Short mmCIF file of N, CA, C and O in Angstrom, two decimals:
data_model
loop_
_atom_site.label_atom_id
_atom_site.label_comp_id
_atom_site.label_asym_id
_atom_site.label_seq_id
_atom_site.Cartn_x
_atom_site.Cartn_y
_atom_site.Cartn_z
N MET P 1 -1.57 -13.42 -11.12
CA MET P 1 -1.82 -13.13 -9.75
C MET P 1 -1.44 -11.71 -9.42
O MET P 1 -2.15 -11.12 -8.56
N VAL P 2 -0.41 -11.14 -9.97
CA VAL P 2 0.06 -9.79 -9.67
C VAL P 2 -1.09 -8.83 -10.02
O VAL P 2 -1.40 -7.96 -9.15
N TYR P 3 -1.74 -8.90 -11.18
CA TYR P 3 -2.80 -8.02 -11.55
C TYR P 3 -3.93 -8.15 -10.58
O TYR P 3 -4.46 -7.20 -10.05
N GLU P 4 -4.33 -9.37 -10.21
CA GLU P 4 -5.41 -9.58 -9.24
C GLU P 4 -5.04 -9.10 -7.90
O GLU P 4 -5.90 -8.54 -7.15
N GLN P 5 -3.73 -9.17 -7.52
CA GLN P 5 -3.31 -8.70 -6.25
C GLN P 5 -3.56 -7.18 -6.06
O GLN P 5 -4.02 -6.65 -5.09
N LYS P 6 -3.22 -6.46 -7.16
CA LYS P 6 -3.44 -5.01 -7.15
C LYS P 6 -4.90 -4.63 -7.09
O LYS P 6 -5.31 -3.63 -6.41
N ILE P 7 -5.76 -5.49 -7.61
CA ILE P 7 -7.21 -5.27 -7.60
C ILE P 7 -7.70 -5.42 -6.11
O ILE P 7 -8.45 -4.57 -5.64
N VAL P 8 -7.25 -6.46 -5.40
CA VAL P 8 -7.58 -6.71 -4.07
C VAL P 8 -7.07 -5.55 -3.18
O VAL P 8 -7.85 -5.02 -2.30
N ILE P 9 -5.88 -5.03 -3.46
CA ILE P 9 -5.34 -3.96 -2.65
C ILE P 9 -6.18 -2.68 -2.88
O ILE P 9 -6.58 -2.02 -1.86
N ALA P 10 -6.48 -2.36 -4.16
CA ALA P 10 -7.29 -1.23 -4.40
C ALA P 10 -8.68 -1.29 -3.81
O ALA P 10 -9.16 -0.30 -3.26
N ASP P 11 -9.28 -2.50 -3.84
CA ASP P 11 -10.65 -2.60 -3.26
C ASP P 11 -10.58 -2.38 -1.75
O ASP P 11 -11.47 -1.76 -1.17
N LEU P 12 -9.60 -2.89 -1.11
CA LEU P 12 -9.41 -2.69 0.36
C LEU P 12 -9.20 -1.30 0.80
O LEU P 12 -9.72 -0.69 1.69
N LEU P 13 -8.41 -0.53 -0.07
CA LEU P 13 -8.14 0.89 0.17
C LEU P 13 -9.40 1.72 -0.08
O LEU P 13 -9.72 2.58 0.77
N LYS P 14 -10.14 1.29 -1.14
CA LYS P 14 -11.44 1.99 -1.33
C LYS P 14 -12.44 1.73 -0.23
O LYS P 14 -13.19 2.66 0.13
N SER P 15 -12.43 0.61 0.34
CA SER P 15 -13.28 0.23 1.46
C SER P 15 -12.98 1.07 2.69
O SER P 15 -13.81 1.25 3.57
N ARG P 16 -11.77 1.63 2.73
CA ARG P 16 -11.36 2.51 3.86
C ARG P 16 -11.70 3.95 3.56
O ARG P 16 -11.34 4.82 4.39
N GLY P 17 -12.26 4.18 2.43
CA GLY P 17 -12.62 5.52 2.05
C GLY P 17 -11.59 6.40 1.34
O GLY P 17 -11.80 7.62 1.14
N ILE P 18 -10.54 5.71 0.86
CA ILE P 18 -9.52 6.48 0.07
C ILE P 18 -9.96 6.57 -1.30
O ILE P 18 -10.34 5.59 -2.03
N LYS P 19 -9.98 7.80 -1.80
CA LYS P 19 -10.45 8.08 -3.18
C LYS P 19 -9.43 7.69 -4.24
O LYS P 19 -8.22 8.04 -4.09
N THR P 20 -9.86 7.16 -5.28
CA THR P 20 -8.94 6.70 -6.38
C THR P 20 -8.35 7.89 -7.14
O THR P 20 -7.31 7.73 -7.83
N HIS P 21 -8.96 9.08 -7.08
CA HIS P 21 -8.41 10.20 -7.89
C HIS P 21 -7.24 10.83 -7.28
O HIS P 21 -6.57 11.70 -7.88
N TYR P 22 -6.83 10.47 -6.11
CA TYR P 22 -5.59 11.06 -5.45
C TYR P 22 -4.43 10.20 -5.87
O TYR P 22 -4.45 8.96 -5.93
N THR P 23 -3.32 10.92 -6.24
CA THR P 23 -2.04 10.20 -6.53
C THR P 23 -1.65 9.31 -5.40
O THR P 23 -1.06 8.26 -5.64
N GLY P 24 -1.98 9.70 -4.16
CA GLY P 24 -1.64 8.93 -3.02
C GLY P 24 -2.18 7.54 -3.07
O GLY P 24 -1.68 6.53 -2.54
N PHE P 25 -3.38 7.42 -3.69
CA PHE P 25 -4.08 6.04 -3.82
C PHE P 25 -3.15 5.19 -4.62
O PHE P 25 -2.87 4.03 -4.24
N SER P 26 -2.64 5.65 -5.76
CA SER P 26 -1.82 4.84 -6.65
C SER P 26 -0.48 4.54 -5.88
O SER P 26 0.03 3.46 -5.99
N CYS P 27 0.02 5.50 -5.16
CA CYS P 27 1.24 5.26 -4.34
C CYS P 27 0.97 4.10 -3.32
O CYS P 27 1.89 3.34 -3.15
N LEU P 28 -0.11 4.16 -2.70
CA LEU P 28 -0.40 3.09 -1.68
C LEU P 28 -0.50 1.73 -2.36
O LEU P 28 -0.03 0.78 -1.83
N VAL P 29 -1.20 1.68 -3.44
CA VAL P 29 -1.38 0.41 -4.22
C VAL P 29 0.02 -0.15 -4.60
O VAL P 29 0.35 -1.27 -4.28
N HIS P 30 0.79 0.75 -5.15
CA HIS P 30 2.16 0.28 -5.57
C HIS P 30 3.03 -0.13 -4.40
O HIS P 30 3.76 -1.07 -4.42
N GLY P 31 2.89 0.74 -3.32
CA GLY P 31 3.73 0.38 -2.08
C GLY P 31 3.33 -0.88 -1.43
O GLY P 31 4.25 -1.69 -1.10
N ILE P 32 2.06 -1.11 -1.29
CA ILE P 32 1.61 -2.34 -0.62
C ILE P 32 1.95 -3.50 -1.54
O ILE P 32 2.36 -4.56 -1.01
N ASP P 33 1.76 -3.36 -2.83
CA ASP P 33 2.10 -4.45 -3.80
C ASP P 33 3.61 -4.75 -3.70
O ASP P 33 3.98 -5.91 -3.64
N TYR P 34 4.45 -3.76 -3.59
CA TYR P 34 5.88 -3.92 -3.45
C TYR P 34 6.20 -4.71 -2.05
O TYR P 34 7.02 -5.59 -2.13
N ILE P 35 5.55 -4.32 -1.05
CA ILE P 35 5.78 -5.00 0.23
C ILE P 35 5.37 -6.40 0.13
O ILE P 35 6.12 -7.27 0.65
N LEU P 36 4.25 -6.72 -0.48
CA LEU P 36 3.79 -8.04 -0.64
C LEU P 36 4.74 -8.87 -1.52
O LEU P 36 5.06 -10.09 -1.16
N ASN P 37 5.11 -8.30 -2.64
CA ASN P 37 5.97 -9.07 -3.58
C ASN P 37 7.36 -9.36 -3.12
O ASN P 37 8.02 -10.18 -3.58
N ASN P 38 7.81 -8.52 -2.15
CA ASN P 38 9.21 -8.67 -1.62
C ASN P 38 9.15 -9.30 -0.21
O ASN P 38 10.15 -9.23 0.48
N ASN P 39 8.03 -9.88 0.13
CA ASN P 39 7.86 -10.59 1.40
C ASN P 39 8.31 -9.77 2.66
O ASN P 39 9.03 -10.28 3.50
N LEU P 40 7.90 -8.49 2.60
CA LEU P 40 8.30 -7.61 3.73
C LEU P 40 7.18 -7.44 4.74
O LEU P 40 7.34 -6.68 5.73
N VAL P 41 6.10 -8.16 4.66
CA VAL P 41 4.90 -8.01 5.45
C VAL P 41 5.29 -8.26 6.85
O VAL P 41 4.86 -7.50 7.81
N HIS P 42 6.01 -9.29 7.12
CA HIS P 42 6.39 -9.60 8.55
C HIS P 42 7.80 -9.20 8.98
O HIS P 42 8.34 -9.67 9.99
N LYS P 43 8.30 -8.30 8.15
CA LYS P 43 9.72 -7.80 8.44
C LYS P 43 9.62 -6.32 8.66
O LYS P 43 8.74 -5.66 8.35
N ARG P 44 10.64 -5.82 9.21
CA ARG P 44 10.85 -4.35 9.43
C ARG P 44 11.36 -3.78 8.13
O ARG P 44 12.23 -4.30 7.50
N PHE P 45 10.78 -2.60 7.82
CA PHE P 45 11.22 -1.96 6.59
C PHE P 45 11.22 -0.45 6.78
O PHE P 45 10.44 0.04 7.75
N PHE P 46 11.92 0.34 6.09
CA PHE P 46 11.94 1.76 6.19
C PHE P 46 11.27 2.38 4.95
O PHE P 46 11.71 2.15 3.81
N LEU P 47 10.22 3.13 5.25
CA LEU P 47 9.41 3.71 4.18
C LEU P 47 10.24 4.65 3.27
O LEU P 47 10.27 4.58 2.13
N THR P 48 10.96 5.66 3.97
CA THR P 48 11.67 6.68 3.18
C THR P 48 12.91 6.10 2.50
O THR P 48 13.32 6.73 1.48
N LYS P 49 13.52 5.14 2.98
CA LYS P 49 14.67 4.53 2.37
C LYS P 49 14.43 3.39 1.38
O LYS P 49 15.22 3.26 0.41
N GLU P 50 13.32 2.61 1.59
CA GLU P 50 13.10 1.44 0.74
C GLU P 50 11.83 1.57 -0.14
O GLU P 50 11.91 1.43 -1.30
N ILE P 51 10.80 1.89 0.55
CA ILE P 51 9.49 1.80 -0.15
C ILE P 51 9.19 3.00 -0.98
O ILE P 51 8.84 2.91 -2.20
N TYR P 52 9.28 4.25 -0.40
CA TYR P 52 8.92 5.46 -1.17
C TYR P 52 9.86 5.65 -2.43
O TYR P 52 9.30 6.06 -3.44
N PRO P 53 11.19 5.39 -2.41
CA PRO P 53 11.93 5.49 -3.63
C PRO P 53 11.48 4.50 -4.72
O PRO P 53 11.43 4.86 -5.90
N GLU P 54 11.04 3.29 -4.30
CA GLU P 54 10.59 2.31 -5.33
C GLU P 54 9.23 2.76 -5.92
O GLU P 54 9.05 2.66 -7.10
N ILE P 55 8.38 3.30 -5.15
CA ILE P 55 7.08 3.85 -5.58
C ILE P 55 7.35 5.04 -6.56
O ILE P 55 6.80 5.11 -7.64
N GLY P 56 8.26 5.87 -6.15
CA GLY P 56 8.58 7.02 -6.95
C GLY P 56 9.14 6.66 -8.32
O GLY P 56 8.76 7.23 -9.36
N LYS P 57 10.00 5.67 -8.33
CA LYS P 57 10.60 5.12 -9.58
C LYS P 57 9.48 4.67 -10.48
O LYS P 57 9.45 4.92 -11.73
N GLU P 58 8.59 3.83 -9.91
CA GLU P 58 7.54 3.25 -10.72
C GLU P 58 6.50 4.31 -11.25
O GLU P 58 6.01 4.21 -12.43
N LEU P 59 6.26 5.39 -10.48
CA LEU P 59 5.27 6.41 -10.91
C LEU P 59 5.99 7.61 -11.51
O LEU P 59 5.24 8.56 -11.94
N GLY P 60 7.25 7.70 -11.44
CA GLY P 60 8.01 8.89 -12.01
C GLY P 60 7.88 10.11 -11.20
O GLY P 60 7.77 11.26 -11.73
N ILE P 61 7.83 9.98 -9.91
CA ILE P 61 7.78 11.18 -8.98
C ILE P 61 8.88 10.89 -7.86
O ILE P 61 9.39 9.83 -7.74
N SER P 62 9.16 12.01 -7.11
CA SER P 62 10.20 11.90 -6.03
C SER P 62 9.60 11.21 -4.86
O SER P 62 8.37 11.13 -4.61
N TRP P 63 10.46 10.66 -4.03
CA TRP P 63 9.99 9.97 -2.82
C TRP P 63 9.35 10.98 -1.85
O TRP P 63 8.35 10.62 -1.19
N ARG P 64 9.75 12.27 -1.94
CA ARG P 64 9.00 13.28 -1.07
C ARG P 64 7.56 13.50 -1.57
O ARG P 64 6.67 13.67 -0.75
N ASN P 65 7.43 13.46 -2.86
CA ASN P 65 6.05 13.57 -3.39
C ASN P 65 5.22 12.33 -3.00
O ASN P 65 4.03 12.48 -2.73
N VAL P 66 5.86 11.20 -3.02
CA VAL P 66 5.13 9.93 -2.60
C VAL P 66 4.61 10.14 -1.17
O VAL P 66 3.45 9.89 -0.88
N GLU P 67 5.51 10.63 -0.34
CA GLU P 67 5.13 10.77 1.08
C GLU P 67 4.00 11.73 1.26
O GLU P 67 2.98 11.53 1.95
N ARG P 68 4.06 12.93 0.58
CA ARG P 68 3.07 13.95 0.63
C ARG P 68 1.78 13.43 0.08
O ARG P 68 0.68 13.72 0.63
N ASP P 69 1.78 12.77 -1.09
CA ASP P 69 0.62 12.34 -1.74
C ASP P 69 -0.13 11.28 -0.95
O ASP P 69 -1.36 11.26 -0.88
N ILE P 70 0.56 10.42 -0.29
CA ILE P 70 -0.04 9.34 0.59
C ILE P 70 -0.69 10.07 1.76
O ILE P 70 -1.85 9.82 2.18
N ARG P 71 -0.02 11.05 2.42
CA ARG P 71 -0.58 11.73 3.57
C ARG P 71 -1.87 12.47 3.19
O ARG P 71 -2.88 12.44 3.86
N THR P 72 -1.85 13.12 1.98
CA THR P 72 -3.03 13.84 1.47
C THR P 72 -4.18 12.92 1.27
O THR P 72 -5.31 13.19 1.69
N ALA P 73 -3.89 11.72 0.67
CA ALA P 73 -5.00 10.76 0.42
C ALA P 73 -5.55 10.30 1.76
O ALA P 73 -6.79 10.11 1.93
N LEU P 74 -4.76 10.00 2.72
CA LEU P 74 -5.24 9.52 4.02
C LEU P 74 -5.97 10.56 4.76
O LEU P 74 -7.02 10.30 5.32
N GLU P 75 -5.44 11.80 4.76
CA GLU P 75 -6.15 12.91 5.46
C GLU P 75 -7.52 13.13 4.84
O GLU P 75 -8.50 13.43 5.59
N ASN P 76 -7.62 13.11 3.52
CA ASN P 76 -9.02 13.35 2.85
C ASN P 76 -9.93 12.20 3.17
O ASN P 76 -11.11 12.32 2.95
N ALA P 77 -9.41 11.04 3.52
CA ALA P 77 -10.26 9.92 3.86
C ALA P 77 -10.53 9.93 5.39
O ALA P 77 -11.12 8.98 5.91
N GLU P 78 -10.04 10.99 6.03
CA GLU P 78 -10.14 11.13 7.46
C GLU P 78 -9.50 9.91 8.23
O GLU P 78 -10.04 9.47 9.21
N ILE P 79 -8.39 9.50 7.74
CA ILE P 79 -7.51 8.48 8.40
C ILE P 79 -6.39 9.30 9.01
O ILE P 79 -5.50 9.74 8.31
N PHE P 80 -6.33 9.32 10.33
CA PHE P 80 -5.31 10.12 10.99
C PHE P 80 -4.24 9.38 11.74
O PHE P 80 -3.52 9.91 12.54
N GLU P 81 -4.16 8.06 11.49
CA GLU P 81 -3.08 7.27 12.08
C GLU P 81 -1.79 7.55 11.32
O GLU P 81 -1.79 8.07 10.20
N PRO P 82 -0.65 7.34 11.96
CA PRO P 82 0.65 7.61 11.25
C PRO P 82 0.70 6.73 10.01
O PRO P 82 0.23 5.62 9.91
N THR P 83 1.30 7.41 8.95
CA THR P 83 1.38 6.77 7.66
C THR P 83 2.04 5.38 7.70
O THR P 83 1.50 4.41 7.08
N GLY P 84 3.10 5.25 8.35
CA GLY P 84 3.81 3.97 8.43
C GLY P 84 2.96 2.89 9.07
O GLY P 84 2.96 1.79 8.65
N HIS P 85 2.21 3.23 10.09
CA HIS P 85 1.39 2.30 10.77
C HIS P 85 0.25 1.82 9.80
O HIS P 85 -0.09 0.68 9.78
N PHE P 86 -0.38 2.85 9.11
CA PHE P 86 -1.44 2.53 8.18
C PHE P 86 -0.93 1.54 7.06
O PHE P 86 -1.55 0.63 6.80
N ILE P 87 0.26 1.90 6.58
CA ILE P 87 0.76 1.04 5.41
C ILE P 87 1.08 -0.33 5.92
O ILE P 87 0.75 -1.35 5.28
N LYS P 88 1.70 -0.45 7.10
CA LYS P 88 1.99 -1.83 7.67
C LYS P 88 0.69 -2.52 7.93
O LYS P 88 0.55 -3.73 7.55
N THR P 89 -0.30 -1.89 8.50
CA THR P 89 -1.58 -2.55 8.89
C THR P 89 -2.30 -3.00 7.53
O THR P 89 -2.80 -4.11 7.45
N MET P 90 -2.30 -2.17 6.50
CA MET P 90 -2.96 -2.47 5.30
C MET P 90 -2.22 -3.59 4.56
O MET P 90 -2.92 -4.41 3.88
N SER P 91 -0.94 -3.58 4.61
CA SER P 91 -0.17 -4.59 4.01
C SER P 91 -0.51 -5.99 4.58
O SER P 91 -0.72 -6.97 3.85
N LEU P 92 -0.58 -6.01 5.92
CA LEU P 92 -1.00 -7.27 6.62
C LEU P 92 -2.43 -7.70 6.25
O LEU P 92 -2.70 -8.83 5.98
N GLU P 93 -3.34 -6.69 6.18
CA GLU P 93 -4.71 -6.96 5.82
C GLU P 93 -4.85 -7.49 4.42
O GLU P 93 -5.54 -8.46 4.13
N CYS P 94 -4.12 -6.90 3.49
CA CYS P 94 -4.09 -7.33 2.04
C CYS P 94 -3.46 -8.75 1.99
O CYS P 94 -4.02 -9.57 1.24
N TYR P 95 -2.39 -8.93 2.65
CA TYR P 95 -1.72 -10.31 2.68
C TYR P 95 -2.73 -11.40 3.15
O TYR P 95 -2.89 -12.45 2.51
N THR P 96 -3.49 -11.12 4.23
CA THR P 96 -4.45 -12.04 4.75
C THR P 96 -5.57 -12.29 3.75
O THR P 96 -5.96 -13.45 3.48
N GLU P 97 -6.06 -11.25 3.16
CA GLU P 97 -7.16 -11.29 2.17
C GLU P 97 -6.75 -12.09 0.93
O GLU P 97 -7.45 -12.94 0.47
N ILE P 98 -5.60 -11.84 0.45
CA ILE P 98 -5.07 -12.46 -0.77
C ILE P 98 -4.89 -13.97 -0.48
O ILE P 98 -5.25 -14.77 -1.36
N ASN P 99 -4.34 -14.29 0.72
CA ASN P 99 -4.17 -15.73 1.01
C ASN P 99 -5.52 -16.41 1.18
O ASN P 99 -5.67 -17.55 0.80
N ARG P 100 -6.53 -15.69 1.75
CA ARG P 100 -7.89 -16.29 1.85
C ARG P 100 -8.42 -16.58 0.47
O ARG P 100 -9.03 -17.63 0.25
N ILE P 101 -8.30 -15.61 -0.38
CA ILE P 101 -8.89 -15.72 -1.76
C ILE P 101 -8.12 -16.93 -2.46
O ILE P 101 -8.74 -17.81 -3.10
N PHE P 102 -6.80 -16.99 -2.34
CA PHE P 102 -6.02 -18.03 -2.95
C PHE P 102 -6.43 -19.42 -2.46
O PHE P 102 -6.56 -20.37 -3.27
N ARG P 103 -6.67 -19.52 -1.19
CA ARG P 103 -7.09 -20.83 -0.62
C ARG P 103 -8.49 -21.26 -1.16
O ARG P 103 -8.75 -22.44 -1.27
N THR P 104 -9.40 -20.23 -1.29
CA THR P 104 -10.72 -20.70 -1.82
C THR P 104 -10.69 -21.11 -3.33
O THR P 104 -11.57 -21.81 -3.70
N ILE P 105 -9.72 -20.55 -4.02
CA ILE P 105 -9.61 -20.93 -5.41
C ILE P 105 -9.03 -22.28 -5.59
O ILE P 105 -9.47 -23.03 -6.46
N HIS P 106 -8.08 -22.63 -4.78
CA HIS P 106 -7.37 -23.93 -4.97
C HIS P 106 -7.91 -24.95 -4.00
O HIS P 106 -8.16 -25.19 -3.11
#
């Protein structure tokens, strides 16, 4: 399920126009996956204290680079909403889509 979950996340990000060749794309996939795996979708979380350091650890970059790379990927996709809002919205959208897929399989 985890591998399939990342595919769903990546597909939804691509559908929003985010290009896969940006490091920020990978950061978003890992961040949303982390949010889903740790049941943070309906909870309050802090990007710079919780999510960005986890992404950085996984990808071998600093949390500051994570933040910059995500912003760059979003700007190049012409998504100008605040990063935190976008991540929260996409996490909820991915959560809904994954649950929909899971229900149709079982």
